[in-house]
mmCIF file of C-alpha atoms in Angstrom:
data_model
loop_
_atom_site.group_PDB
_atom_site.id
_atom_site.type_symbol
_atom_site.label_atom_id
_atom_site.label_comp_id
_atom_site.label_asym_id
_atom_site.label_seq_id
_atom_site.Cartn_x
_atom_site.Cartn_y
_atom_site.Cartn_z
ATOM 1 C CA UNK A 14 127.314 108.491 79.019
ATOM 2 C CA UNK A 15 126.361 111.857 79.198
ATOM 3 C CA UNK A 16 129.823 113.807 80.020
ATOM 4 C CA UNK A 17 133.352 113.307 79.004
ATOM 5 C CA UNK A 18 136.047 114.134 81.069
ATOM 6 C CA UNK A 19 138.534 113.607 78.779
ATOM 7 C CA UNK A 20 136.843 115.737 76.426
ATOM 8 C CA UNK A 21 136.219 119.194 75.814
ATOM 9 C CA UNK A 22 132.831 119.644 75.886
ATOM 10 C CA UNK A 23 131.035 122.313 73.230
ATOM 11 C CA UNK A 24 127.496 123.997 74.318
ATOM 12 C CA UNK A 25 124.976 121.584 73.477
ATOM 13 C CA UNK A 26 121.559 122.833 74.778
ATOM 14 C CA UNK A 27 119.827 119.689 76.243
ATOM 15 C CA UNK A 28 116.152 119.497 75.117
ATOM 16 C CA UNK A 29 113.455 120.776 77.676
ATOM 17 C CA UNK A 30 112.779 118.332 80.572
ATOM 18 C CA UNK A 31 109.785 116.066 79.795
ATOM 19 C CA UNK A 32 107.249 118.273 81.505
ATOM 20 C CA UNK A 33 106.194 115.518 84.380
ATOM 21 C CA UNK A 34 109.966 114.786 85.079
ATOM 22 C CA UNK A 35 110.160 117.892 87.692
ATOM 23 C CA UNK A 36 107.610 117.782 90.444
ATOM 24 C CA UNK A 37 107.153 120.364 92.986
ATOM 25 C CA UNK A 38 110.188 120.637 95.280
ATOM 26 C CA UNK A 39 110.537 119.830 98.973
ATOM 27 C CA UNK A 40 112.581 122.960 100.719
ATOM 28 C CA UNK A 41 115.378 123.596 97.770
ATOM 29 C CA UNK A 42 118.854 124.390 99.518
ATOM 30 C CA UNK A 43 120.614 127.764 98.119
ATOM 31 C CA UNK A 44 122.898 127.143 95.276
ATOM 32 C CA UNK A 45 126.400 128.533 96.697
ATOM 33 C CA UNK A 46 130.137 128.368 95.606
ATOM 34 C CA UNK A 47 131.549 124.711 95.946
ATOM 35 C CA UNK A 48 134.632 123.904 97.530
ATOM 36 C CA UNK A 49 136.559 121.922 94.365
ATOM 37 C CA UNK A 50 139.901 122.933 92.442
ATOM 38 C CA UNK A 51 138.031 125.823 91.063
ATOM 39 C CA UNK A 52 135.613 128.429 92.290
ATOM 40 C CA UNK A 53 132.059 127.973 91.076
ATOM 41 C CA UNK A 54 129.991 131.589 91.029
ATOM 42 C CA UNK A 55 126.225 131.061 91.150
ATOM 43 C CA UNK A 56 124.557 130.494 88.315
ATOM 44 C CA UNK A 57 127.748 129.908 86.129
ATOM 45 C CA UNK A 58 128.181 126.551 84.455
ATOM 46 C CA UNK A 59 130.806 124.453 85.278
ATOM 47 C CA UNK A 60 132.283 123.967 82.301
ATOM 48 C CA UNK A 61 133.635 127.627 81.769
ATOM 49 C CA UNK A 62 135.803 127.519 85.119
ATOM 50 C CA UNK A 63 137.672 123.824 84.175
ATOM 51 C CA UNK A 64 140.710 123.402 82.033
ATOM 52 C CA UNK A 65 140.867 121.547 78.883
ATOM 53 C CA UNK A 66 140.764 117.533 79.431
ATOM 54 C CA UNK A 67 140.067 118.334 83.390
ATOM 55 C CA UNK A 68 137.445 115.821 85.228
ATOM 56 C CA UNK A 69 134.448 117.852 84.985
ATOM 57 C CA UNK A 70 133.998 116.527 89.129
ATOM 58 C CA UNK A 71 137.445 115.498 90.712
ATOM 59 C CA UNK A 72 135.432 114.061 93.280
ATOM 60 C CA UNK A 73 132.248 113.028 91.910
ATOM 61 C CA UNK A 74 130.466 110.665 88.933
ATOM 62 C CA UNK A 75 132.383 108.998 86.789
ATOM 63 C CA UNK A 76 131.569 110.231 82.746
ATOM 64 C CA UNK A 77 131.043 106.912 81.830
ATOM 65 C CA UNK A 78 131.609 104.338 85.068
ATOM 66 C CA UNK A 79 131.076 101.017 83.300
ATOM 67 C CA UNK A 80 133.088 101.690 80.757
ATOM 68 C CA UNK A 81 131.610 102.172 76.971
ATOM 69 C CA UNK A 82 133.051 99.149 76.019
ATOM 70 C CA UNK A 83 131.223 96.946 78.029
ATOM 71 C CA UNK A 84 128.230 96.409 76.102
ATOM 72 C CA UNK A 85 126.974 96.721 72.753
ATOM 73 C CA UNK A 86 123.242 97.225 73.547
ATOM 74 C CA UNK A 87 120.359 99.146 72.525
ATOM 75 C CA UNK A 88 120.050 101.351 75.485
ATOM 76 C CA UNK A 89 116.701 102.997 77.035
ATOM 77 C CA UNK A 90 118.332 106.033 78.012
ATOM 78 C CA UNK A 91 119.586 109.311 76.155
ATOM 79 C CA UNK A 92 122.076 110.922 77.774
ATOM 80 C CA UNK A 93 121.912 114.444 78.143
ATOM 81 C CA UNK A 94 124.048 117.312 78.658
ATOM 82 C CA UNK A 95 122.936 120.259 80.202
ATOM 83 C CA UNK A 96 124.128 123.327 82.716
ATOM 84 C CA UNK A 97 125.212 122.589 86.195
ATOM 85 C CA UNK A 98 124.489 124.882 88.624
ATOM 86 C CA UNK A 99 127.355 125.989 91.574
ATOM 87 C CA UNK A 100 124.966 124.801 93.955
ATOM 88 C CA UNK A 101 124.842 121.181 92.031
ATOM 89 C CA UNK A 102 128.955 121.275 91.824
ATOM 90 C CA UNK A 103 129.070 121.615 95.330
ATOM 91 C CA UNK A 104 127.363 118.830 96.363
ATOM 92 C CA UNK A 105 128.923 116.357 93.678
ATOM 93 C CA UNK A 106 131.795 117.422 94.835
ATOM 94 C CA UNK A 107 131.326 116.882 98.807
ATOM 95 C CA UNK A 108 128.432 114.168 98.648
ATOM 96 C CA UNK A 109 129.570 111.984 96.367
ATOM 97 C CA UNK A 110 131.900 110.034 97.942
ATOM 98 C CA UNK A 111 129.360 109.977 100.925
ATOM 99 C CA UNK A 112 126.048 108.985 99.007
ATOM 100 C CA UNK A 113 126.920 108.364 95.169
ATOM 101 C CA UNK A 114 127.392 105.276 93.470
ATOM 102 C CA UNK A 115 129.541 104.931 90.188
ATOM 103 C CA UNK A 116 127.451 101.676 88.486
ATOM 104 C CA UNK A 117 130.750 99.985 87.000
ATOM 105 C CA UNK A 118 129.674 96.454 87.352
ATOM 106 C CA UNK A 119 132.777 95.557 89.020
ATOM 107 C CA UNK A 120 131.262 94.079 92.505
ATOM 108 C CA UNK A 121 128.027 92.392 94.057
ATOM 109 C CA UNK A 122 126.527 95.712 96.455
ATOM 110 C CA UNK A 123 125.931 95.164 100.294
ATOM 111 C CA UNK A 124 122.929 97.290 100.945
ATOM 112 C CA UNK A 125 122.670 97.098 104.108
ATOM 113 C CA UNK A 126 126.823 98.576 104.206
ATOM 114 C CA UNK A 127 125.729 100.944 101.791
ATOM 115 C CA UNK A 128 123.026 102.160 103.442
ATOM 116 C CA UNK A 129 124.285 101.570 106.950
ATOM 117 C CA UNK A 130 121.149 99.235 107.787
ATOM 118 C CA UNK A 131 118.844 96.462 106.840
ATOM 119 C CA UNK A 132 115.571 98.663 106.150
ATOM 120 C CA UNK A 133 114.001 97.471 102.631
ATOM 121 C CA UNK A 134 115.655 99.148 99.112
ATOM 122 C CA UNK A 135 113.642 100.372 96.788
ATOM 123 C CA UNK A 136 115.307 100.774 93.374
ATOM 124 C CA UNK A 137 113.910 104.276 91.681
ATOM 125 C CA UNK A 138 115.058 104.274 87.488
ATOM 126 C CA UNK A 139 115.420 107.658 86.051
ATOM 127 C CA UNK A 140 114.331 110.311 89.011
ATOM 128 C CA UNK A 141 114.722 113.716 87.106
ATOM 129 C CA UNK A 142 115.503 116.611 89.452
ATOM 130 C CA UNK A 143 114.995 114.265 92.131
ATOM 131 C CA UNK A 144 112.505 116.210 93.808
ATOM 132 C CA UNK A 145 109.290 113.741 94.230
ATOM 133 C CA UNK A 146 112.542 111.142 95.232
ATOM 134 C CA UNK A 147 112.993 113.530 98.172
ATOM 135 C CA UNK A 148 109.551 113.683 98.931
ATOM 136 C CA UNK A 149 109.207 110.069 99.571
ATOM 137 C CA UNK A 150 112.154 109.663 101.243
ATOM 138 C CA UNK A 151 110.909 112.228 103.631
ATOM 139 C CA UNK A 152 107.689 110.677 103.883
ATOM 140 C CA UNK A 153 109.092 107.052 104.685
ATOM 141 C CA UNK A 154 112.074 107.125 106.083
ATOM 142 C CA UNK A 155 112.299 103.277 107.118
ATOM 143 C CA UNK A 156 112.407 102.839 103.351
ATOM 144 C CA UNK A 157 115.858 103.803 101.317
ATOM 145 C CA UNK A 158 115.707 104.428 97.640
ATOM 146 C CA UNK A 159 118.508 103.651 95.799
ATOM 147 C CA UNK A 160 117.555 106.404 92.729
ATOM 148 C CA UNK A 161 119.630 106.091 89.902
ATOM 149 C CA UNK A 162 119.769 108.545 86.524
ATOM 150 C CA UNK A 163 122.849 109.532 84.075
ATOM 151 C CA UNK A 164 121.761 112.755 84.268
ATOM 152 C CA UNK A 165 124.693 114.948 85.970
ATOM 153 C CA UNK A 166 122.181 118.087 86.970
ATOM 154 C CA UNK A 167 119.804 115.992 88.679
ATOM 155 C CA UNK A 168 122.176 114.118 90.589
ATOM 156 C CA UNK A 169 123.498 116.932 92.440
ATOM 157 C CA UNK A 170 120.128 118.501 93.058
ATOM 158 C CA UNK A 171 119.302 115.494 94.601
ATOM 159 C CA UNK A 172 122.093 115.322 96.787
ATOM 160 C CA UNK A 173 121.774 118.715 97.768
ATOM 161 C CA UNK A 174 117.383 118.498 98.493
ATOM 162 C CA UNK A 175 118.573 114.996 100.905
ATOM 163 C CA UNK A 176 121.542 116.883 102.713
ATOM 164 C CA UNK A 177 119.606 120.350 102.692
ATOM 165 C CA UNK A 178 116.592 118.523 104.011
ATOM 166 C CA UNK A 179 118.308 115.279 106.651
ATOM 167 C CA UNK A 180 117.290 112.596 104.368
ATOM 168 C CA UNK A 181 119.973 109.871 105.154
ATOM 169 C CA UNK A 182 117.913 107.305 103.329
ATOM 170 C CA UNK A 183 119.055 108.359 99.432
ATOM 171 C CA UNK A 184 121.867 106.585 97.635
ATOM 172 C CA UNK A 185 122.749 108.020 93.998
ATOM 173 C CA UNK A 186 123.578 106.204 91.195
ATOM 174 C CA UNK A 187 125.250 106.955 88.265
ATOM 175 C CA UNK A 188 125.217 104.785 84.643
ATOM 176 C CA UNK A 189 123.129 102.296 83.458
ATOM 177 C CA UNK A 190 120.172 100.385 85.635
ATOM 178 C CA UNK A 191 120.557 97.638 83.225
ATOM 179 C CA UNK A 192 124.033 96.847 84.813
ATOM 180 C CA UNK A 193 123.295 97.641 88.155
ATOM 181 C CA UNK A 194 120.446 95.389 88.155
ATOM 182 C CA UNK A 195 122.657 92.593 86.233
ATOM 183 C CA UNK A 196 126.041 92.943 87.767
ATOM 184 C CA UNK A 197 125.523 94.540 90.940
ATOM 185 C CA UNK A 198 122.962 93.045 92.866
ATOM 186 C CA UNK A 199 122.128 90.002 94.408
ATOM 187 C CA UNK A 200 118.864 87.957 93.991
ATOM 188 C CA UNK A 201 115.796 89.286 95.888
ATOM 189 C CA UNK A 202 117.880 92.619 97.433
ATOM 190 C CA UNK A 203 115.052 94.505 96.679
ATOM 191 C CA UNK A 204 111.619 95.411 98.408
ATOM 192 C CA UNK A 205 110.250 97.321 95.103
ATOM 193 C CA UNK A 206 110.805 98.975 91.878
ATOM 194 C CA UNK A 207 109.489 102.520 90.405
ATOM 195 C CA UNK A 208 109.788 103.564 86.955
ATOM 196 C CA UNK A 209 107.791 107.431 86.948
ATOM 197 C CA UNK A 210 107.487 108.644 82.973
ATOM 198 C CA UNK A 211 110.231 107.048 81.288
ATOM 199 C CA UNK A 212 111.334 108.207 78.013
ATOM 200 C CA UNK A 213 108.253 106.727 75.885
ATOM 201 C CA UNK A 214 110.271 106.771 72.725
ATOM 202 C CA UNK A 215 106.831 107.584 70.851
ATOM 203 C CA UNK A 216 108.497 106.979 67.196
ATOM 204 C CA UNK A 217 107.508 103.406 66.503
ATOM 205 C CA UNK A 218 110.962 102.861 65.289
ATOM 206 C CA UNK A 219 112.389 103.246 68.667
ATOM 207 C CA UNK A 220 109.681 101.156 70.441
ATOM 208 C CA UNK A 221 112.831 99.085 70.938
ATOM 209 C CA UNK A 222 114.287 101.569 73.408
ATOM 210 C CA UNK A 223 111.632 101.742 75.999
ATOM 211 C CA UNK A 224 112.925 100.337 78.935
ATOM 212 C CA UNK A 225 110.042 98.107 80.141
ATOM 213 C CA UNK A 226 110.262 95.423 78.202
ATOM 214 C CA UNK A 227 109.603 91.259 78.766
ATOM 215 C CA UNK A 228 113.252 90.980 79.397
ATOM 216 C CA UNK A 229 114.080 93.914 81.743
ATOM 217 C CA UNK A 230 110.922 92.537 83.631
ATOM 218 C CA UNK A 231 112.578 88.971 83.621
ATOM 219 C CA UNK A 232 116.008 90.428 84.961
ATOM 220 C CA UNK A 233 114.422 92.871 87.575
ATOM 221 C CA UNK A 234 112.188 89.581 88.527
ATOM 222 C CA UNK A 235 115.166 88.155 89.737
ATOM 223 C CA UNK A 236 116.377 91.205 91.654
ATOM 224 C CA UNK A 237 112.715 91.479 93.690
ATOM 225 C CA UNK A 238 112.022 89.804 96.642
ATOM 226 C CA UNK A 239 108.722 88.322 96.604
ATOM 227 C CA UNK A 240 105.687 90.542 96.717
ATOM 228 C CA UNK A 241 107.708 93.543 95.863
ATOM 229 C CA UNK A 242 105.841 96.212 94.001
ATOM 230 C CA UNK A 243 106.804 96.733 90.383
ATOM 231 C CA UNK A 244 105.538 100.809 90.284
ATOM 232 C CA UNK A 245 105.086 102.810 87.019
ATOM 233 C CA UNK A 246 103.842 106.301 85.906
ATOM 234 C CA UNK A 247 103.602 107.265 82.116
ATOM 235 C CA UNK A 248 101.345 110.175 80.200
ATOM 236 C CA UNK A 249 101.712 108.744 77.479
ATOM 237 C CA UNK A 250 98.944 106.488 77.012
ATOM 238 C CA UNK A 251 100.122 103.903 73.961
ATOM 239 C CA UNK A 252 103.129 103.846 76.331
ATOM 240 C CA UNK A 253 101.189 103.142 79.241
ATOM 241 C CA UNK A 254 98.828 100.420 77.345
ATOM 242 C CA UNK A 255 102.153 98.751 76.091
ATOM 243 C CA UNK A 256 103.653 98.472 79.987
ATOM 244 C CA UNK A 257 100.096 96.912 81.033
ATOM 245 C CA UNK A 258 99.884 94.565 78.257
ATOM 246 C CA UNK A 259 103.504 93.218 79.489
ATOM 247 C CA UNK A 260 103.493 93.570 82.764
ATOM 248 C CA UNK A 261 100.623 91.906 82.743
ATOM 249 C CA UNK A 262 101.533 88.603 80.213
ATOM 250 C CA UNK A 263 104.909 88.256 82.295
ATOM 251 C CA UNK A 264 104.762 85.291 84.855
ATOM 252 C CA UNK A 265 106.723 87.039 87.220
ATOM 253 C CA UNK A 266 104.333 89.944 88.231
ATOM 254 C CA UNK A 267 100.521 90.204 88.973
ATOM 255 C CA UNK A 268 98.296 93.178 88.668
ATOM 256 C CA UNK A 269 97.225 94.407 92.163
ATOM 257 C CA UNK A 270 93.923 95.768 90.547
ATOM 258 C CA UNK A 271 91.382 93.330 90.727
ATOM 259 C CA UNK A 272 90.187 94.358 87.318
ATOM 260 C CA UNK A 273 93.293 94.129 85.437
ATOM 261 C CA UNK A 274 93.836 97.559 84.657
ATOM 262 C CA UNK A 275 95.106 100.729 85.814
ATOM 263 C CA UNK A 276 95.472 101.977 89.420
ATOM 264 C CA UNK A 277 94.688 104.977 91.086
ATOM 265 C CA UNK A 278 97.477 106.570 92.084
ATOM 266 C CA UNK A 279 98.850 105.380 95.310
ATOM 267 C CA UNK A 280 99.445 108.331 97.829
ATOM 268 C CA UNK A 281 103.020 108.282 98.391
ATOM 269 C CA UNK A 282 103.588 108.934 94.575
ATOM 270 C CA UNK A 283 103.949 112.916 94.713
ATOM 271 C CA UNK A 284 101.296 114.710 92.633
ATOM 272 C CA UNK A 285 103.708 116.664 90.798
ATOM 273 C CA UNK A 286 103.068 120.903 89.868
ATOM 274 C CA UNK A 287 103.602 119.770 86.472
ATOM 275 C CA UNK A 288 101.656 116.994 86.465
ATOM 276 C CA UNK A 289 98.758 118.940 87.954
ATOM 277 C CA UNK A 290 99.440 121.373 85.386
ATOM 278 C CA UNK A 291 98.919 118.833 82.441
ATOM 279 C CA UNK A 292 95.807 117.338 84.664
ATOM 280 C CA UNK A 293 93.884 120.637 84.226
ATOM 281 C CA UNK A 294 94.152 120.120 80.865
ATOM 282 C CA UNK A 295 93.214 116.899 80.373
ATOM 283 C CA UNK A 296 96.124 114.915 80.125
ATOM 284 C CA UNK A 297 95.963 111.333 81.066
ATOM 285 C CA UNK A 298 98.440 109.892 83.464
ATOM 286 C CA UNK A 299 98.500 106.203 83.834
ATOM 287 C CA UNK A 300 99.788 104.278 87.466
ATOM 288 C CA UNK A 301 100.539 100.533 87.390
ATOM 289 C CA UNK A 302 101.212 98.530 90.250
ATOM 290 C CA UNK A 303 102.167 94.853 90.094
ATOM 291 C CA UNK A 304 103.631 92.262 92.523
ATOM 292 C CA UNK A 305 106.137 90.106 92.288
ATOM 293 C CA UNK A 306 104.677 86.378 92.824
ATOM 294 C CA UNK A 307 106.339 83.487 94.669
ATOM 295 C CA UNK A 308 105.818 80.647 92.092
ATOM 296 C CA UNK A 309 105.017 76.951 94.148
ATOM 297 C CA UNK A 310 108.253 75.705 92.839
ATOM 298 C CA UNK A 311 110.002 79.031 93.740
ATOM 299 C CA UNK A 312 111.740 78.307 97.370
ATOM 300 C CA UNK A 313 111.341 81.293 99.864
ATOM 301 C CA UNK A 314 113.714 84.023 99.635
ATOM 302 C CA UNK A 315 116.855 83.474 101.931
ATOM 303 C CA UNK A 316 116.490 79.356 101.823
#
């Protein structure tokens, strides 16, 4: 996973963020000095003011929740280590245990417990900053979005845009989707799915590694109630002609455009600064929206 804490960790400059993976944000909160075992100054990382072999967040994400042992897979993700801000610290450290989600594997979720009521879950894989996660939250706020990432930074800015901002429909995972999806929820829990530019993994050697694939579809089918909405953004085009060609050969999912293809792209996905950026200069960014189909032999969900 992407942080040890049993570890020292070394400065290891994560790579710039893929440049649609940080939309515009909703009303940022002020980074400011966390409460935890040590003081955090603005703008220092946290991993100058910790002790050697010292859980990097007492009170927060687990470095690796699932354990590494639990699976020898190839994985989608990279995980990524990168500066966290005080304000980011803080809000591991006191939202956590109030809206974050360590994906061990170890139990079957109740969303409706989890989010304190029965309004539809929409699983979000790989948010970034998590700002375009707070923006639909905002916008929809009969809908929760469980939003899940291994990405330490972006979990606490997330956490601190839905607790700046009164957004009590936001849960946070940490670890791998593939095990949440697998171990941790039950059959048809979900009203929808949104993958927004996943790692496209453009070496053809690691084609392997992109995460929508016929069997991630065939596992998530199970997890989708019928009719949910399988959503994805890419600007990478082979990418995005790879997720129609199996989305669209899977017998779980239909396209929702009556031509097969590509769909516009549906208002409450955020237009992005950075993707309006890479618009101006003629990048292509590809939405996808399929639905989950109820096959005749399939009985209804909850009989």
């Amino acid at each position: 996973m992407s942080d040890s804490a049993n570890t020292p960790e070394t400065p290891n400059p994560s790579p710039p963020p893929h440049p649609l993976t940080s939309p515009h944000p909703l009303t940022s909160p002020h980074p400011g000095p966390g409460p935890g075992p040590h003081p955090h100054a603005p703008g220092v990382s946290v991993r100058s003011t910790r002790a050697k072999g010292e859980p990097r967040f007492p009170d927060g994400p687990k470095a690796d929740p699932a354990g590494s042992h639990f699976e020898r897979r190839i994985r989608s993700f990279q995980p990524r280590r990168s500066r966290v801000t005080a304000g980011q610290a803080d809000a591991l450290q006191r939202l956590w245990p109030k809206w974050g989600l360590d994906i061990d594997g170890s139990r079957t979720l109740d969303l409706p417990e989890l989010f304190g009521n029965d309004n539809p879950v929409v699983l979000e894989i790989g948010f970034g900053m998590g700002e375009a996660t707070a923006q639909m939250a905002a916008a929809d706020a009969a809908t929760n979005i469980l939003a899940v990432d291994v990405h330490t930074p972006g979990q606490g800015n997330l956490l601190n845009l839905a607790d700046h901002n009164g957004l009590s429909n936001i849960r946070v995972g940490n670890g791998d989707a593939i095990i949440l999806l697998r171990e941790m929820l039950a059959e048809d829990s979900l009203s929808g799915l949104r993958v927004y530019f996943p790692d496209p993994w453009p070496k053809k050697r690691h084609h392997k590694r992109r995460i929508i694939q016929p069997d991630f579809l065939t596992l998530a089918a199970t997890r989708l109630g019928p009719g949910a909405i399988v959503h994805c953004a890419t600007d990478w085009e082979p990418y995005a002609e790879q997720m129609l060609d199996v989305l669209t050969a899977h017998p779980d999912f239909e396209n929702t455009q009556a031509d097969g293809g590509f769909a516009p792209r549906p208002d409450f996905r955020p237009l992005t600064r950075f993707e309006g950026q890479g618009l101006d200069k003629g990048h292509v960014v590809n939405d996808l929206l399929f639905r989950r189909v109820q096959h005749v032999d399939q009985p209804p969900a909850g009989a």
